PDB file of C-alpha atoms in Angstrom:
ATOM      1  CA  GLN O 152     106.063-117.862 159.723  1.00  0.00           C
ATOM      2  CA  VAL O 153     103.260-120.254 160.687  1.00  0.00           C
ATOM      3  CA  GLN O 154      99.677-119.546 161.672  1.00  0.00           C
ATOM      4  CA  LEU O 155      97.246-121.983 163.295  1.00  0.00           C
ATOM      5  CA  VAL O 156      93.477-122.176 162.963  1.00  0.00           C
ATOM      6  CA  GLU O 157      91.545-124.320 165.446  1.00  0.00           C
ATOM      7  CA  SER O 158      88.011-125.645 165.233  1.00  0.00           C
ATOM      8  CA  GLY O 159      85.672-128.173 166.814  1.00  0.00           C
ATOM      9  CA  GLY O 160      85.104-126.910 170.334  1.00  0.00           C
ATOM     10  CA  GLY O 161      81.673-126.753 171.890  1.00  0.00           C
ATOM     11  CA  LEU O 162      79.281-128.121 174.485  1.00  0.00           C
ATOM     12  CA  VAL O 163      78.945-131.866 174.954  1.00  0.00           C
ATOM     13  CA  GLN O 164      77.311-134.095 177.572  1.00  0.00           C
ATOM     14  CA  PRO O 165      79.357-136.402 179.804  1.00  0.00           C
ATOM     15  CA  GLY O 166      80.154-139.593 177.940  1.00  0.00           C
ATOM     16  CA  GLY O 167      79.953-137.839 174.611  1.00  0.00           C
ATOM     17  CA  SER O 168      82.595-137.272 171.988  1.00  0.00           C
ATOM     18  CA  LEU O 169      84.128-134.329 170.208  1.00  0.00           C
ATOM     19  CA  ARG O 170      86.790-133.835 167.559  1.00  0.00           C
ATOM     20  CA  LEU O 171      89.159-130.869 167.500  1.00  0.00           C
ATOM     21  CA  SER O 172      91.100-129.890 164.403  1.00  0.00           C
ATOM     22  CA  CYS O 173      94.024-127.559 163.816  1.00  0.00           C
ATOM     23  CA  ALA O 174      95.392-126.421 160.470  1.00  0.00           C
ATOM     24  CA  ALA O 175      98.843-124.899 160.034  1.00  0.00           C
ATOM     25  CA  SER O 176      99.647-122.548 157.184  1.00  0.00           C
ATOM     26  CA  GLY O 177     102.426-120.193 156.153  1.00  0.00           C
ATOM     27  CA  THR O 178     106.075-120.649 155.266  1.00  0.00           C
ATOM     28  CA  PHE O 179     108.358-123.157 156.915  1.00  0.00           C
ATOM     29  CA  PHE O 180     110.972-125.764 156.129  1.00  0.00           C
ATOM     30  CA  SER O 181     109.275-128.524 158.084  1.00  0.00           C
ATOM     31  CA  ILE O 182     106.708-129.088 160.800  1.00  0.00           C
ATOM     32  CA  ASN O 183     107.980-131.244 163.626  1.00  0.00           C
ATOM     33  CA  ASP O 184     105.915-132.015 166.728  1.00  0.00           C
ATOM     34  CA  MET O 185     102.213-131.162 166.779  1.00  0.00           C
ATOM     35  CA  GLY O 186     100.143-131.295 169.918  1.00  0.00           C
ATOM     36  CA  TRP O 187      97.197-130.239 171.995  1.00  0.00           C
ATOM     37  CA  TYR O 188      97.300-128.559 175.385  1.00  0.00           C
ATOM     38  CA  ARG O 189      94.484-127.445 177.645  1.00  0.00           C
ATOM     39  CA  GLN O 190      93.947-124.972 180.447  1.00  0.00           C
ATOM     40  CA  ALA O 191      91.089-124.780 182.922  1.00  0.00           C
ATOM     41  CA  PRO O 192      90.435-121.690 185.058  1.00  0.00           C
ATOM     42  CA  GLY O 193      92.924-121.386 187.897  1.00  0.00           C
ATOM     43  CA  THR O 194      95.232-124.068 186.513  1.00  0.00           C
ATOM     44  CA  GLU O 195      98.394-124.178 184.462  1.00  0.00           C
ATOM     45  CA  ARG O 196      98.325-125.162 180.841  1.00  0.00           C
ATOM     46  CA  GLU O 197      98.997-128.884 180.530  1.00  0.00           C
ATOM     47  CA  LEU O 198      99.910-131.261 177.745  1.00  0.00           C
ATOM     48  CA  VAL O 199      97.037-133.397 176.487  1.00  0.00           C
ATOM     49  CA  GLY O 200      98.715-135.192 173.610  1.00  0.00           C
ATOM     50  CA  VAL O 201     101.584-134.786 171.186  1.00  0.00           C
ATOM     51  CA  ILE O 202     102.484-136.521 167.944  1.00  0.00           C
ATOM     52  CA  THR O 203     105.766-136.498 166.036  1.00  0.00           C
ATOM     53  CA  ARG O 204     106.102-136.323 162.283  1.00  0.00           C
ATOM     54  CA  SER O 205     106.647-140.076 162.163  1.00  0.00           C
ATOM     55  CA  GLY O 206     103.517-140.764 164.204  1.00  0.00           C
ATOM     56  CA  THR O 207     104.865-141.429 167.695  1.00  0.00           C
ATOM     57  CA  THR O 208     102.380-140.243 170.317  1.00  0.00           C
ATOM     58  CA  ASP O 209     102.371-139.316 173.972  1.00  0.00           C
ATOM     59  CA  TYR O 210      99.366-138.561 176.184  1.00  0.00           C
ATOM     60  CA  ALA O 211      98.575-137.265 179.602  1.00  0.00           C
ATOM     61  CA  ASP O 212      97.658-140.112 181.950  1.00  0.00           C
ATOM     62  CA  SER O 213      94.214-138.620 182.497  1.00  0.00           C
ATOM     63  CA  VAL O 214      93.229-139.008 178.836  1.00  0.00           C
ATOM     64  CA  LYS O 215      94.943-142.258 177.846  1.00  0.00           C
ATOM     65  CA  GLY O 216      92.462-144.646 176.304  1.00  0.00           C
ATOM     66  CA  ARG O 217      89.917-141.892 175.693  1.00  0.00           C
ATOM     67  CA  PHE O 218      91.678-139.396 173.410  1.00  0.00           C
ATOM     68  CA  THR O 219      93.470-140.036 170.137  1.00  0.00           C
ATOM     69  CA  ILE O 220      95.751-137.565 168.410  1.00  0.00           C
ATOM     70  CA  SER O 221      96.471-137.826 164.697  1.00  0.00           C
ATOM     71  CA  ARG O 222      98.012-135.757 161.924  1.00  0.00           C
ATOM     72  CA  ASP O 223      97.977-135.407 158.173  1.00  0.00           C
ATOM     73  CA  ASN O 224     101.405-134.321 156.998  1.00  0.00           C
ATOM     74  CA  ALA O 225     100.183-133.568 153.480  1.00  0.00           C
ATOM     75  CA  LYS O 226      97.568-131.126 154.795  1.00  0.00           C
ATOM     76  CA  ASN O 227      99.584-129.890 157.798  1.00  0.00           C
ATOM     77  CA  THR O 228      96.746-130.645 160.173  1.00  0.00           C
ATOM     78  CA  VAL O 229      96.479-132.253 163.586  1.00  0.00           C
ATOM     79  CA  SER O 230      93.309-133.560 165.204  1.00  0.00           C
ATOM     80  CA  LEU O 231      92.252-134.663 168.663  1.00  0.00           C
ATOM     81  CA  GLN O 232      89.427-137.191 168.816  1.00  0.00           C
ATOM     82  CA  MET O 233      87.928-137.210 172.298  1.00  0.00           C
ATOM     83  CA  TYR O 234      85.710-140.020 173.577  1.00  0.00           C
ATOM     84  CA  SER O 235      83.984-140.608 176.910  1.00  0.00           C
ATOM     85  CA  LEU O 236      84.301-136.976 177.858  1.00  0.00           C
ATOM     86  CA  GLU O 237      84.106-136.048 181.523  1.00  0.00           C
ATOM     87  CA  PRO O 238      83.360-132.728 183.248  1.00  0.00           C
ATOM     88  CA  GLU O 239      87.025-132.640 184.251  1.00  0.00           C
ATOM     89  CA  ASP O 240      87.907-132.329 180.564  1.00  0.00           C
ATOM     90  CA  THR O 241      86.303-128.882 180.437  1.00  0.00           C
ATOM     91  CA  ALA O 242      88.983-126.398 179.400  1.00  0.00           C
ATOM     92  CA  VAL O 243      90.267-124.197 176.638  1.00  0.00           C
ATOM     93  CA  TYR O 244      92.201-126.406 174.259  1.00  0.00           C
ATOM     94  CA  TYR O 245      95.209-125.001 172.420  1.00  0.00           C
ATOM     95  CA  CYS O 246      96.945-126.338 169.361  1.00  0.00           C
ATOM     96  CA  ASN O 247     100.746-126.263 169.483  1.00  0.00           C
ATOM     97  CA  VAL O 248     103.174-126.708 166.614  1.00  0.00           C
ATOM     98  CA  LYS O 249     106.963-126.883 166.620  1.00  0.00           C
ATOM     99  CA  TYR O 250     108.569-126.174 163.265  1.00  0.00           C
ATOM    100  CA  SER O 251     111.817-125.321 161.497  1.00  0.00           C
ATOM    101  CA  PRO O 252     111.714-121.983 159.646  1.00  0.00           C
ATOM    102  CA  GLN O 253     112.453-121.644 155.977  1.00  0.00           C
ATOM    103  CA  PHE O 254     116.179-120.878 155.454  1.00  0.00           C
ATOM    104  CA  TYR O 255     116.889-121.627 159.130  1.00  0.00           C
ATOM    105  CA  VAL O 256     116.440-125.365 159.062  1.00  0.00           C
ATOM    106  CA  TYR O 257     118.450-126.091 162.215  1.00  0.00           C
ATOM    107  CA  ASN O 258     116.295-123.826 164.344  1.00  0.00           C
ATOM    108  CA  THR O 259     113.090-124.846 166.078  1.00  0.00           C
ATOM    109  CA  ARG O 260     110.271-122.407 166.700  1.00  0.00           C
ATOM    110  CA  GLU O 261     106.911-122.764 168.368  1.00  0.00           C
ATOM    111  CA  VAL O 262     103.480-121.344 167.612  1.00  0.00           C
ATOM    112  CA  TRP O 263     100.167-121.525 169.481  1.00  0.00           C
ATOM    113  CA  GLY O 264      96.581-121.391 168.325  1.00  0.00           C
ATOM    114  CA  GLN O 265      94.045-119.005 169.816  1.00  0.00           C
ATOM    115  CA  GLY O 266      92.303-121.761 171.762  1.00  0.00           C
ATOM    116  CA  THR O 267      88.897-123.403 171.472  1.00  0.00           C
ATOM    117  CA  LEU O 268      86.565-123.965 174.423  1.00  0.00           C
ATOM    118  CA  VAL O 269      85.355-127.461 175.288  1.00  0.00           C
ATOM    119  CA  THR O 270      82.594-127.666 177.887  1.00  0.00           C
ATOM    120  CA  VAL O 271      81.456-131.042 179.224  1.00  0.00           C
ATOM    121  CA  SER O 272      78.255-130.664 181.199  1.00  0.00           C
ATOM    122  CA  SER O 273      74.775-132.115 181.665  1.00  0.00           C
TER     123      SER O 273
END
């Protein structure tokens, strides 16, 4: 079983920066993909960025060049560094982790964080 704790959300002005962090804890065989999603009011949750255990990344087109996702496998954490923030980036950001359970190493499960609010406004 894996639990996620998110931090780093808040209010920032357009053009500013913010860093989100997510820490995974519990019991598991391995953590596979780690990522960040976001959801604005009236919209579906969308992928922001994802990173594999080996470091391969993928981003939404809207954030490429502005956001950077990274992970620390020793600490089981994933971070999202956001630069040049725009009002359109305002949303609740959710950490997502795919992992293989202890004793069930060929299975893949998924867990979500509670979400942290990012507001970009003047």
